[in-house]
mmCIF file of C-alpha atoms and ligand atoms in Angstrom:
data_model
loop_
_atom_site.group_PDB
_atom_site.id
_atom_site.type_symbol
_atom_site.label_atom_id
_atom_site.label_comp_id
_atom_site.label_asym_id
_atom_site.label_seq_id
_atom_site.Cartn_x
_atom_site.Cartn_y
_atom_site.Cartn_z
ATOM 1 C CA MET F 1 89.885 -27.185 98.032
ATOM 2 C CA LYS F 2 89.569 -24.368 95.492
ATOM 3 C CA LYS F 3 91.421 -21.237 96.487
ATOM 4 C CA THR F 4 89.096 -18.772 98.248
ATOM 5 C CA HIS F 5 89.747 -16.077 95.625
ATOM 6 C CA PRO F 6 92.076 -15.941 92.608
ATOM 7 C CA ALA F 7 94.572 -13.738 94.400
ATOM 8 C CA GLN F 8 94.982 -16.348 97.176
ATOM 9 C CA ARG F 9 98.594 -17.466 97.219
ATOM 10 C CA LEU F 10 99.775 -21.089 97.112
ATOM 11 C CA ILE F 11 103.245 -21.580 98.516
ATOM 12 C CA ILE F 12 105.255 -24.784 98.631
ATOM 13 C CA HIS F 13 108.231 -25.269 100.994
ATOM 14 C CA ALA F 14 110.654 -28.045 100.219
ATOM 15 C CA ASP F 15 113.210 -29.348 102.741
ATOM 16 C CA MET F 16 115.493 -32.316 102.020
ATOM 17 C CA ASP F 17 115.507 -35.141 104.579
ATOM 18 C CA CYS F 18 118.773 -35.464 106.524
ATOM 19 C CA PHE F 19 120.430 -33.852 103.619
ATOM 20 C CA PHE F 20 124.171 -34.393 104.078
ATOM 21 C CA ALA F 21 123.632 -37.842 105.513
ATOM 22 C CA ALA F 22 121.276 -38.794 102.661
ATOM 23 C CA VAL F 23 123.820 -37.737 100.077
ATOM 24 C CA GLU F 24 126.510 -39.822 101.799
ATOM 25 C CA GLU F 25 124.189 -42.821 101.913
ATOM 26 C CA ARG F 26 123.452 -42.434 98.195
ATOM 27 C CA GLU F 27 127.177 -42.365 97.432
ATOM 28 C CA ASN F 28 127.909 -45.404 99.634
ATOM 29 C CA PRO F 29 124.969 -47.838 99.799
ATOM 30 C CA ARG F 30 126.825 -49.862 102.454
ATOM 31 C CA LEU F 31 125.880 -47.151 104.860
ATOM 32 C CA LYS F 32 122.129 -48.038 104.476
ATOM 33 C CA GLY F 33 120.570 -49.142 107.804
ATOM 34 C CA LYS F 34 123.534 -48.018 109.846
ATOM 35 C CA PRO F 35 123.635 -44.948 112.104
ATOM 36 C CA VAL F 36 125.506 -42.187 110.142
ATOM 37 C CA VAL F 37 126.779 -38.946 111.685
ATOM 38 C CA ILE F 38 128.176 -36.187 109.518
ATOM 39 C CA GLY F 39 130.604 -33.911 111.502
ATOM 40 C CA SER F 40 134.130 -33.386 112.454
ATOM 41 C CA ASP F 41 136.402 -36.301 113.483
ATOM 42 C CA PRO F 42 135.103 -37.740 116.821
ATOM 43 C CA LYS F 43 138.700 -38.835 117.658
ATOM 44 C CA GLY F 44 137.481 -41.718 119.813
ATOM 45 C CA GLY F 45 135.408 -39.346 121.941
ATOM 46 C CA ALA F 46 138.076 -36.598 122.234
ATOM 47 C CA GLY F 47 136.982 -34.686 119.137
ATOM 48 C CA ARG F 48 135.913 -31.145 119.815
ATOM 49 C CA GLY F 49 133.740 -30.271 116.757
ATOM 50 C CA ILE F 50 129.981 -30.539 116.319
ATOM 51 C CA VAL F 51 127.525 -32.652 114.358
ATOM 52 C CA ALA F 52 126.303 -31.231 111.058
ATOM 53 C CA THR F 53 123.452 -33.772 110.703
ATOM 54 C CA ALA F 54 122.681 -37.397 111.375
ATOM 55 C CA ASN F 55 120.503 -39.951 109.620
ATOM 56 C CA TYR F 56 117.343 -41.338 111.221
ATOM 57 C CA GLU F 57 119.096 -44.381 112.699
ATOM 58 C CA ALA F 58 121.560 -42.112 114.481
ATOM 59 C CA ARG F 59 118.787 -39.724 115.568
ATOM 60 C CA THR F 60 117.267 -42.471 117.623
ATOM 61 C CA TYR F 61 120.351 -42.201 119.883
ATOM 62 C CA GLY F 62 119.615 -38.558 120.458
ATOM 63 C CA ILE F 63 122.169 -37.351 117.881
ATOM 64 C CA GLY F 64 121.334 -34.305 115.829
ATOM 65 C CA SER F 65 122.706 -31.077 114.348
ATOM 66 C CA ALA F 66 124.913 -28.933 116.575
ATOM 67 C CA LEU F 67 125.457 -31.599 119.221
ATOM 68 C CA PRO F 68 129.123 -31.731 120.249
ATOM 69 C CA ILE F 69 130.754 -34.653 118.352
ATOM 70 C CA SER F 70 132.185 -36.066 121.651
ATOM 71 C CA ILE F 71 128.688 -36.501 123.039
ATOM 72 C CA ALA F 72 127.494 -38.072 119.686
ATOM 73 C CA TYR F 73 130.408 -40.525 120.027
ATOM 74 C CA ARG F 74 129.434 -41.332 123.587
ATOM 75 C CA ARG F 75 125.838 -41.926 122.627
ATOM 76 C CA CYS F 76 126.621 -44.183 119.686
ATOM 77 C CA PRO F 77 130.321 -45.144 119.308
ATOM 78 C CA HIS F 78 129.497 -47.664 116.581
ATOM 79 C CA ALA F 79 127.982 -45.019 114.292
ATOM 80 C CA VAL F 80 129.741 -44.239 110.999
ATOM 81 C CA PHE F 81 131.258 -40.788 111.402
ATOM 82 C CA ILE F 82 131.875 -38.952 108.116
ATOM 83 C CA LYS F 83 133.538 -35.561 107.585
ATOM 84 C CA PRO F 84 131.282 -33.204 105.567
ATOM 85 C CA ASN F 85 131.999 -32.951 101.856
ATOM 86 C CA GLY F 86 130.736 -29.416 101.227
ATOM 87 C CA LYS F 87 131.648 -29.365 97.581
ATOM 88 C CA LEU F 88 129.578 -32.469 96.839
ATOM 89 C CA TYR F 89 126.565 -31.191 98.836
ATOM 90 C CA ARG F 90 126.678 -27.866 97.004
ATOM 91 C CA GLU F 91 126.699 -29.593 93.650
ATOM 92 C CA VAL F 92 123.734 -31.750 94.617
ATOM 93 C CA SER F 93 121.940 -28.715 95.956
ATOM 94 C CA ARG F 94 122.300 -27.017 92.577
ATOM 95 C CA GLU F 95 120.648 -30.059 90.940
ATOM 96 C CA ILE F 96 117.772 -29.978 93.454
ATOM 97 C CA MET F 97 117.265 -26.204 92.941
ATOM 98 C CA LYS F 98 117.137 -26.760 89.161
ATOM 99 C CA ILE F 99 114.315 -29.197 89.539
ATOM 100 C CA LEU F 100 112.401 -26.920 91.980
ATOM 101 C CA ALA F 101 112.913 -23.896 89.715
ATOM 102 C CA ALA F 102 111.259 -25.612 86.839
ATOM 103 C CA HIS F 103 108.083 -25.988 88.895
ATOM 104 C CA ALA F 104 107.948 -22.534 90.492
ATOM 105 C CA ASP F 105 106.726 -19.167 89.348
ATOM 106 C CA VAL F 106 109.315 -17.774 91.767
ATOM 107 C CA LEU F 107 111.921 -19.779 93.647
ATOM 108 C CA GLU F 108 113.550 -18.549 96.851
ATOM 109 C CA LYS F 109 116.536 -20.668 98.015
ATOM 110 C CA VAL F 110 116.746 -20.422 101.777
ATOM 111 C CA SER F 111 119.653 -22.742 102.479
ATOM 112 C CA ILE F 112 121.581 -25.555 100.838
ATOM 113 C CA ASP F 113 118.635 -27.961 101.163
ATOM 114 C CA GLU F 114 115.583 -25.697 101.525
ATOM 115 C CA ALA F 115 113.507 -23.420 99.264
ATOM 116 C CA TYR F 116 110.098 -21.785 98.858
ATOM 117 C CA LEU F 117 108.203 -22.031 95.623
ATOM 118 C CA ASP F 118 105.448 -19.559 94.787
ATOM 119 C CA CYS F 119 102.920 -21.617 92.760
ATOM 120 C CA SER F 120 100.031 -19.162 93.002
ATOM 121 C CA ARG F 121 99.205 -19.950 89.386
ATOM 122 C CA LEU F 122 97.567 -23.178 90.557
ATOM 123 C CA GLU F 123 93.820 -23.018 91.028
ATOM 124 C CA THR F 124 93.321 -25.402 93.911
ATOM 125 C CA PHE F 125 95.238 -26.710 96.873
ATOM 126 C CA GLU F 126 94.605 -30.228 95.385
ATOM 127 C CA ASP F 127 96.743 -29.125 92.437
ATOM 128 C CA GLY F 128 99.277 -28.036 95.055
ATOM 129 C CA ARG F 129 99.272 -31.508 96.504
ATOM 130 C CA ASP F 130 99.691 -33.052 93.082
ATOM 131 C CA LEU F 131 102.564 -30.795 92.294
ATOM 132 C CA ALA F 132 104.266 -31.494 95.610
ATOM 133 C CA ARG F 133 104.072 -35.271 94.902
ATOM 134 C CA THR F 134 105.370 -34.717 91.319
ATOM 135 C CA ILE F 135 108.394 -32.820 92.642
ATOM 136 C CA GLN F 136 108.983 -35.447 95.277
ATOM 137 C CA LYS F 137 108.977 -38.192 92.715
ATOM 138 C CA GLU F 138 111.219 -36.279 90.354
ATOM 139 C CA ILE F 139 113.822 -35.615 92.962
ATOM 140 C CA TYR F 140 113.719 -39.221 94.053
ATOM 141 C CA ASP F 141 113.850 -40.569 90.478
ATOM 142 C CA THR F 142 116.637 -38.306 89.255
ATOM 143 C CA LEU F 143 118.763 -37.835 92.407
ATOM 144 C CA SER F 144 117.753 -40.781 94.670
ATOM 145 C CA LEU F 145 117.112 -38.449 97.511
ATOM 146 C CA SER F 146 114.050 -37.849 99.790
ATOM 147 C CA VAL F 147 112.386 -34.513 100.326
ATOM 148 C CA SER F 148 109.508 -33.309 102.443
ATOM 149 C CA LEU F 149 107.145 -30.713 101.238
ATOM 150 C CA GLY F 150 104.551 -28.393 102.840
ATOM 151 C CA VAL F 151 101.827 -26.631 100.836
ATOM 152 C CA GLY F 152 100.017 -23.641 102.381
ATOM 153 C CA PRO F 153 98.678 -20.116 101.794
ATOM 154 C CA ASN F 154 101.958 -18.489 102.925
ATOM 155 C CA LYS F 155 105.574 -19.131 103.786
ATOM 156 C CA LEU F 156 105.024 -19.581 107.510
ATOM 157 C CA ILE F 157 102.404 -22.274 107.050
ATOM 158 C CA ALA F 158 104.262 -23.981 104.129
ATOM 159 C CA LYS F 159 107.435 -24.300 106.201
ATOM 160 C CA ILE F 160 105.748 -25.642 109.341
ATOM 161 C CA ALA F 161 103.881 -28.098 107.038
ATOM 162 C CA SER F 162 106.997 -29.420 105.382
ATOM 163 C CA ASP F 163 108.392 -30.358 108.795
ATOM 164 C CA HIS F 164 105.114 -31.960 109.872
ATOM 165 C CA LYS F 165 105.612 -35.439 108.359
ATOM 166 C CA LYS F 166 109.336 -35.905 107.850
ATOM 167 C CA PRO F 167 110.790 -37.868 106.140
ATOM 168 C CA GLY F 168 109.114 -38.212 102.824
ATOM 169 C CA GLY F 169 105.963 -36.230 103.764
ATOM 170 C CA VAL F 170 103.671 -34.048 101.815
ATOM 171 C CA THR F 171 101.379 -31.958 104.087
ATOM 172 C CA VAL F 172 98.770 -29.614 102.630
ATOM 173 C CA VAL F 173 97.148 -26.935 104.857
ATOM 174 C CA ILE F 174 94.217 -25.229 103.157
ATOM 175 C CA PRO F 175 93.479 -21.650 104.329
ATOM 176 C CA GLU F 176 90.314 -22.785 106.179
ATOM 177 C CA ARG F 177 92.345 -25.319 108.234
ATOM 178 C CA VAL F 178 95.317 -23.053 109.147
ATOM 179 C CA GLN F 179 94.133 -22.427 112.734
ATOM 180 C CA GLU F 180 93.237 -26.060 113.302
ATOM 181 C CA PHE F 181 96.703 -27.093 112.065
ATOM 182 C CA LEU F 182 98.580 -24.534 114.171
ATOM 183 C CA ASP F 183 96.635 -24.604 117.434
ATOM 184 C CA PRO F 184 97.882 -27.856 118.896
ATOM 185 C CA GLN F 185 101.522 -27.284 117.968
ATOM 186 C CA GLY F 186 104.122 -26.035 120.393
ATOM 187 C CA VAL F 187 105.098 -22.335 120.120
ATOM 188 C CA ARG F 188 108.533 -23.430 119.045
ATOM 189 C CA VAL F 189 107.172 -23.986 115.496
ATOM 190 C CA LEU F 190 106.719 -20.205 115.028
ATOM 191 C CA ARG F 191 109.397 -18.076 113.310
ATOM 192 C CA GLY F 192 111.662 -16.254 115.699
ATOM 193 C CA VAL F 193 110.859 -18.534 118.625
ATOM 194 C CA GLY F 194 114.174 -20.243 119.526
ATOM 195 C CA PRO F 195 114.738 -22.320 122.703
ATOM 196 C CA LYS F 196 115.206 -19.279 124.939
ATOM 197 C CA THR F 197 112.033 -17.422 123.756
ATOM 198 C CA ALA F 198 110.095 -20.734 123.911
ATOM 199 C CA GLU F 199 111.199 -21.127 127.550
ATOM 200 C CA HIS F 200 110.107 -17.588 128.302
ATOM 201 C CA LEU F 201 106.733 -18.205 126.686
ATOM 202 C CA HIS F 202 106.309 -21.476 128.547
ATOM 203 C CA GLU F 203 106.890 -19.630 131.825
ATOM 204 C CA MET F 204 104.185 -17.194 130.893
ATOM 205 C CA GLY F 205 101.817 -20.121 130.322
ATOM 206 C CA TYR F 206 101.973 -20.186 126.555
ATOM 207 C CA LYS F 207 102.964 -23.646 125.500
ATOM 208 C CA THR F 208 100.848 -24.162 122.428
ATOM 209 C CA VAL F 209 99.978 -21.858 119.594
ATOM 210 C CA ARG F 210 96.360 -21.907 120.751
ATOM 211 C CA GLN F 211 97.369 -20.599 124.216
ATOM 212 C CA LEU F 212 99.460 -17.832 122.607
ATOM 213 C CA ARG F 213 96.644 -16.972 120.165
ATOM 214 C CA GLU F 214 94.269 -16.492 123.134
ATOM 215 C CA ALA F 215 96.654 -13.898 124.693
ATOM 216 C CA PRO F 216 95.566 -10.277 124.185
ATOM 217 C CA GLU F 217 97.773 -8.399 121.768
ATOM 218 C CA ASP F 218 98.605 -5.627 124.243
ATOM 219 C CA SER F 219 99.885 -8.102 126.838
ATOM 220 C CA LEU F 220 102.195 -9.657 124.254
ATOM 221 C CA VAL F 221 103.409 -6.152 123.256
ATOM 222 C CA ARG F 222 103.933 -5.291 126.888
ATOM 223 C CA SER F 223 106.119 -8.359 127.327
ATOM 224 C CA PHE F 224 107.896 -8.435 123.980
ATOM 225 C CA GLY F 225 107.547 -5.001 122.355
ATOM 226 C CA LYS F 226 107.449 -5.164 118.525
ATOM 227 C CA PHE F 227 108.121 -8.920 118.571
ATOM 228 C CA GLY F 228 104.810 -9.307 120.580
ATOM 229 C CA ARG F 229 102.848 -7.877 117.671
ATOM 230 C CA PHE F 230 104.696 -10.220 115.347
ATOM 231 C CA LEU F 231 103.806 -13.244 117.602
ATOM 232 C CA PHE F 232 100.145 -12.165 117.669
ATOM 233 C CA ARG F 233 100.031 -12.354 113.848
ATOM 234 C CA GLU F 234 102.036 -15.559 113.605
ATOM 235 C CA ALA F 235 99.791 -17.400 116.129
ATOM 236 C CA ARG F 236 97.021 -16.654 113.575
ATOM 237 C CA GLY F 237 99.044 -18.075 110.777
ATOM 238 C CA LEU F 238 99.349 -14.698 109.150
ATOM 239 C CA ASP F 239 102.438 -13.959 106.964
ATOM 240 C CA ASN F 240 102.532 -11.789 103.815
ATOM 241 C CA ARG F 241 106.244 -12.058 103.067
ATOM 242 C CA PRO F 242 106.607 -12.588 99.387
ATOM 243 C CA VAL F 243 108.617 -15.437 97.939
ATOM 244 C CA ASP F 244 111.737 -13.534 96.887
ATOM 245 C CA MET F 245 114.255 -14.880 94.502
ATOM 246 C CA HIS F 246 116.825 -12.420 95.777
ATOM 247 C CA GLY F 247 116.352 -13.824 99.294
ATOM 248 C CA GLU F 248 118.306 -16.768 98.043
ATOM 249 C CA ALA F 249 121.538 -18.057 99.783
ATOM 250 C CA LYS F 250 121.119 -16.193 103.007
ATOM 251 C CA SER F 251 124.599 -16.698 104.307
ATOM 252 C CA LYS F 252 127.855 -18.571 103.948
ATOM 253 C CA GLY F 253 130.055 -19.452 106.938
ATOM 254 C CA ARG F 254 133.061 -21.420 108.149
ATOM 255 C CA GLU F 255 134.240 -22.104 111.688
ATOM 256 C CA TYR F 256 137.215 -23.676 113.413
ATOM 257 C CA THR F 257 137.220 -25.544 116.687
ATOM 258 C CA PHE F 258 140.580 -25.433 118.570
ATOM 259 C CA GLU F 259 142.191 -28.707 119.570
ATOM 260 C CA HIS F 260 142.605 -27.216 123.014
ATOM 261 C CA ASP F 261 140.848 -24.011 124.158
ATOM 262 C CA SER F 262 143.124 -21.205 123.195
ATOM 263 C CA ASP F 263 144.055 -17.838 124.664
ATOM 264 C CA ASP F 264 146.735 -17.210 122.123
ATOM 265 C CA ARG F 265 145.410 -14.122 120.335
ATOM 266 C CA ALA F 266 147.644 -14.467 117.348
ATOM 267 C CA GLU F 267 146.559 -18.052 116.879
ATOM 268 C CA ILE F 268 142.829 -17.118 117.260
ATOM 269 C CA LYS F 269 143.259 -14.359 114.677
ATOM 270 C CA LYS F 270 145.113 -16.640 112.263
ATOM 271 C CA ARG F 271 142.337 -19.223 112.427
ATOM 272 C CA LEU F 272 139.685 -16.554 111.918
ATOM 273 C CA LEU F 273 141.539 -15.303 108.793
ATOM 274 C CA ALA F 274 141.711 -18.851 107.475
ATOM 275 C CA CYS F 275 137.901 -19.024 107.863
ATOM 276 C CA VAL F 276 137.646 -15.727 105.975
ATOM 277 C CA GLU F 277 139.610 -17.067 103.139
ATOM 278 C CA ARG F 278 137.538 -20.206 102.826
ATOM 279 C CA VAL F 279 134.296 -18.207 103.017
ATOM 280 C CA HIS F 280 135.660 -15.842 100.367
ATOM 281 C CA LYS F 281 136.333 -18.816 98.140
ATOM 282 C CA ASP F 282 132.833 -20.184 98.646
ATOM 283 C CA MET F 283 131.417 -16.769 97.698
ATOM 284 C CA THR F 284 133.606 -16.510 94.636
ATOM 285 C CA ASP F 285 132.712 -20.031 93.520
ATOM 286 C CA ASP F 286 129.039 -18.966 93.521
ATOM 287 C CA GLY F 287 129.761 -15.563 92.042
ATOM 288 C CA LEU F 288 128.319 -13.690 95.077
ATOM 289 C CA TRP F 289 129.263 -10.547 97.021
ATOM 290 C CA CYS F 290 128.113 -9.775 100.568
ATOM 291 C CA HIS F 291 126.807 -6.806 102.516
ATOM 292 C CA THR F 292 127.127 -8.117 106.005
ATOM 293 C CA VAL F 293 129.974 -9.936 107.829
ATOM 294 C CA THR F 294 129.774 -11.779 111.215
ATOM 295 C CA VAL F 295 132.344 -13.127 113.571
ATOM 296 C CA LYS F 296 131.278 -15.798 116.020
ATOM 297 C CA ILE F 297 133.154 -16.894 119.116
ATOM 298 C CA ARG F 298 132.604 -19.736 121.570
ATOM 299 C CA TYR F 299 134.378 -19.557 124.867
ATOM 300 C CA GLN F 300 135.389 -22.334 127.107
ATOM 301 C CA GLY F 301 132.181 -23.621 128.657
ATOM 302 C CA PHE F 302 130.259 -23.311 125.238
ATOM 303 C CA GLU F 303 128.966 -19.748 125.763
ATOM 304 C CA THR F 304 128.607 -18.356 122.242
ATOM 305 C CA HIS F 305 128.427 -14.793 120.940
ATOM 306 C CA SER F 306 128.556 -13.099 117.613
ATOM 307 C CA ARG F 307 129.108 -9.566 116.357
ATOM 308 C CA GLN F 308 128.348 -8.343 112.910
ATOM 309 C CA THR F 309 128.747 -5.221 110.737
ATOM 310 C CA THR F 310 127.125 -4.145 107.524
ATOM 311 C CA LEU F 311 129.648 -2.752 105.025
ATOM 312 C CA SER F 312 129.048 0.562 103.340
ATOM 313 C CA GLN F 313 128.928 -1.279 100.004
ATOM 314 C CA ALA F 314 128.630 -4.926 99.029
ATOM 315 C CA THR F 315 131.997 -6.468 98.357
ATOM 316 C CA GLY F 316 133.513 -9.539 96.793
ATOM 317 C CA GLU F 317 137.081 -8.558 97.788
ATOM 318 C CA LEU F 318 139.048 -10.806 100.088
ATOM 319 C CA GLU F 319 141.084 -7.841 101.379
ATOM 320 C CA ARG F 320 137.891 -5.987 102.551
ATOM 321 C CA LEU F 321 136.819 -9.089 104.455
ATOM 322 C CA ARG F 322 140.283 -9.635 105.919
ATOM 323 C CA LEU F 323 140.168 -6.117 107.325
ATOM 324 C CA ALA F 324 136.597 -6.345 108.681
ATOM 325 C CA ALA F 325 136.926 -9.636 110.575
ATOM 326 C CA PRO F 326 139.682 -8.773 113.059
ATOM 327 C CA ASP F 327 137.865 -5.534 114.008
ATOM 328 C CA LEU F 328 134.889 -7.599 115.002
ATOM 329 C CA LEU F 329 137.066 -10.135 116.786
ATOM 330 C CA THR F 330 139.058 -7.701 119.042
ATOM 331 C CA PRO F 331 136.285 -6.921 121.613
ATOM 332 C CA PHE F 332 135.759 -10.620 122.208
ATOM 333 C CA LEU F 333 139.403 -11.079 123.108
ATOM 334 C CA GLU F 334 139.059 -8.605 125.967
ATOM 335 C CA ASP F 335 137.331 -11.455 127.749
ATOM 336 C CA PRO F 336 139.945 -13.476 129.553
ATOM 337 C CA ARG F 337 138.216 -16.851 128.893
ATOM 338 C CA PRO F 338 139.991 -19.187 126.555
ATOM 339 C CA VAL F 339 138.357 -19.640 123.173
ATOM 340 C CA ARG F 340 136.926 -22.947 121.908
ATOM 341 C CA LEU F 341 135.728 -21.952 118.475
ATOM 342 C CA VAL F 342 135.986 -19.061 116.122
ATOM 343 C CA GLY F 343 133.840 -18.526 113.006
ATOM 344 C CA PHE F 344 133.212 -16.155 110.162
ATOM 345 C CA SER F 345 130.149 -15.775 107.958
ATOM 346 C CA VAL F 346 128.862 -13.440 105.322
ATOM 347 C CA SER F 347 125.188 -12.672 104.649
ATOM 348 C CA ARG F 348 122.824 -10.475 102.615
ATOM 349 C CA LEU F 349 124.558 -12.024 99.559
ATOM 350 C CA VAL F 350 124.017 -10.494 96.172
ATOM 351 C CA ALA F 351 125.083 -11.244 92.609
ATOM 352 C CA PRO F 352 127.111 -8.217 91.629
ATOM 353 C CA GLU F 353 125.311 -8.010 88.321
ATOM 354 C CA ASP F 354 122.078 -7.365 90.319
ATOM 355 C CA LEU F 355 123.543 -4.311 92.060
ATOM 356 C CA LEU F 356 122.446 -1.033 90.591
ATOM 357 C CA PRO F 357 125.268 0.563 88.466
ATOM 358 C CA LEU F 358 126.793 3.573 90.317
ATOM 359 C CA ARG F 359 125.440 6.790 89.025
ATOM 360 C CA PRO F 360 127.993 8.294 86.684
ATOM 361 C CA SER F 361 129.494 11.336 88.209
ATOM 362 C CA LEU F 362 128.525 14.640 86.495
HETATM 363 P P1 TTP B 1 118.376 -29.226 107.957
HETATM 364 O O1 TTP B 1 117.410 -29.234 106.832
HETATM 365 O O2 TTP B 1 118.154 -28.417 109.162
HETATM 366 O O3 TTP B 1 118.590 -30.774 108.458
HETATM 367 P P2 TTP B 1 118.610 -32.087 107.654
HETATM 368 O O4 TTP B 1 118.269 -31.927 106.241
HETATM 369 O O5 TTP B 1 119.913 -32.809 107.898
HETATM 370 O O6 TTP B 1 117.460 -32.945 108.405
HETATM 371 P P3 TTP B 1 115.864 -32.772 108.246
HETATM 372 O O7 TTP B 1 115.417 -34.049 107.647
HETATM 373 O O8 TTP B 1 115.384 -32.601 109.711
HETATM 374 O O9 TTP B 1 115.589 -31.554 107.429
HETATM 375 O O10 TTP B 1 119.839 -28.797 107.393
HETATM 376 C C1 TTP B 1 120.326 -29.192 106.072
HETATM 377 C C2 TTP B 1 121.785 -29.508 106.167
HETATM 378 O O11 TTP B 1 122.480 -28.450 106.656
HETATM 379 C C3 TTP B 1 122.083 -30.689 107.035
HETATM 380 O O12 TTP B 1 122.040 -31.921 106.364
HETATM 381 C C4 TTP B 1 123.507 -30.364 107.532
HETATM 382 C C5 TTP B 1 123.577 -28.876 107.439
HETATM 383 N N1 TTP B 1 123.487 -28.318 108.860
HETATM 384 C C6 TTP B 1 124.641 -28.003 109.485
HETATM 385 O O13 TTP B 1 125.778 -28.260 108.968
HETATM 386 N N2 TTP B 1 124.648 -27.569 110.826
HETATM 387 C C7 TTP B 1 123.408 -27.299 111.420
HETATM 388 O O14 TTP B 1 123.401 -26.882 112.618
HETATM 389 C C8 TTP B 1 122.161 -27.599 110.677
HETATM 390 C C9 TTP B 1 120.863 -27.384 111.355
HETATM 391 C C10 TTP B 1 122.257 -28.102 109.432
HETATM 392 MG MG1 MG B 2 116.624 -30.690 105.613
#
């Protein structure tokens, strides 16, 4: 399992198991063994929000992230429903990232519960497995939380590997075994293949990575343009993206689900601005500015759209965000359909101290 050459990378991807639910179970051991759903108030089945996550007991009822909470309630009315405690999860996340950072040459935080570690200093993938087990034990011993880890020659493989044996798994994919590992998996494991693209690929006869890999590059390019070339590389497990510490904290967002679908423009705008304020507070708490702002809307019937804009300069100013958000919202309100949900998020986050100082004027 020695690396094929010294420059060969060794990347670990860590992803916490049922993160929000696991933190709640840790805080309240009486929840152990019961189905737990983290999400907005189900209101006896009339609630209109969505599920953030669910523990494994609840997942056996077909409950998972992004499911409408009313359906979750119907599937398992005796589950324990808990409102998310974002502040607590962010604190725990900071503790997790501290542990991960101590073991990484470079750490890239991807989300609240997920990160890549560049550990290319290690000489063998066996060392990679040992390190993954050490990290898993340290997180369990200090935080009483379970994490799954994937070890591979790049980010794509490490991420697919961390999801391979959840919960509590450590999966190592050595470079020689990449194709063997990927081939039998569904195309959905690949980056950029969401449910719609997967459906499209299935219709074209590409269900597994192997089937996709056997497709000629020019036919994928004909069907998908530039994305086809990307798929061609992905199906071969190729990915040379570096682990980038500045890639951390990709976005922050808040959303609001209306009690009753609303066509009251003033009310929709008011709720959007409340989301803007909360997102701004989250950014400020973490000392971050943003380059890009996004407004999301969900109409009656669940059809969801978003629009975003990149600001001319990164900002940490509430006023700037308060001006940008309604501009993005207005075109959505030309649609006569009532609105079910409105949301606001910021991305391309940066620490202001990392921004280059403006060149002094002459
Ligand atoms: P995930 O890592 O996607 O999910 P998870 O940790 O709950 O479960 P798994 O064991 O499969 O990794 O997301 C991390 C947390 O982010 C999750 O606990 C809740 C939150 N989240 C949402 O609030 N909404 C979402 O749609 C998703 C996917 C996650
Ligand atoms: Mg997770």
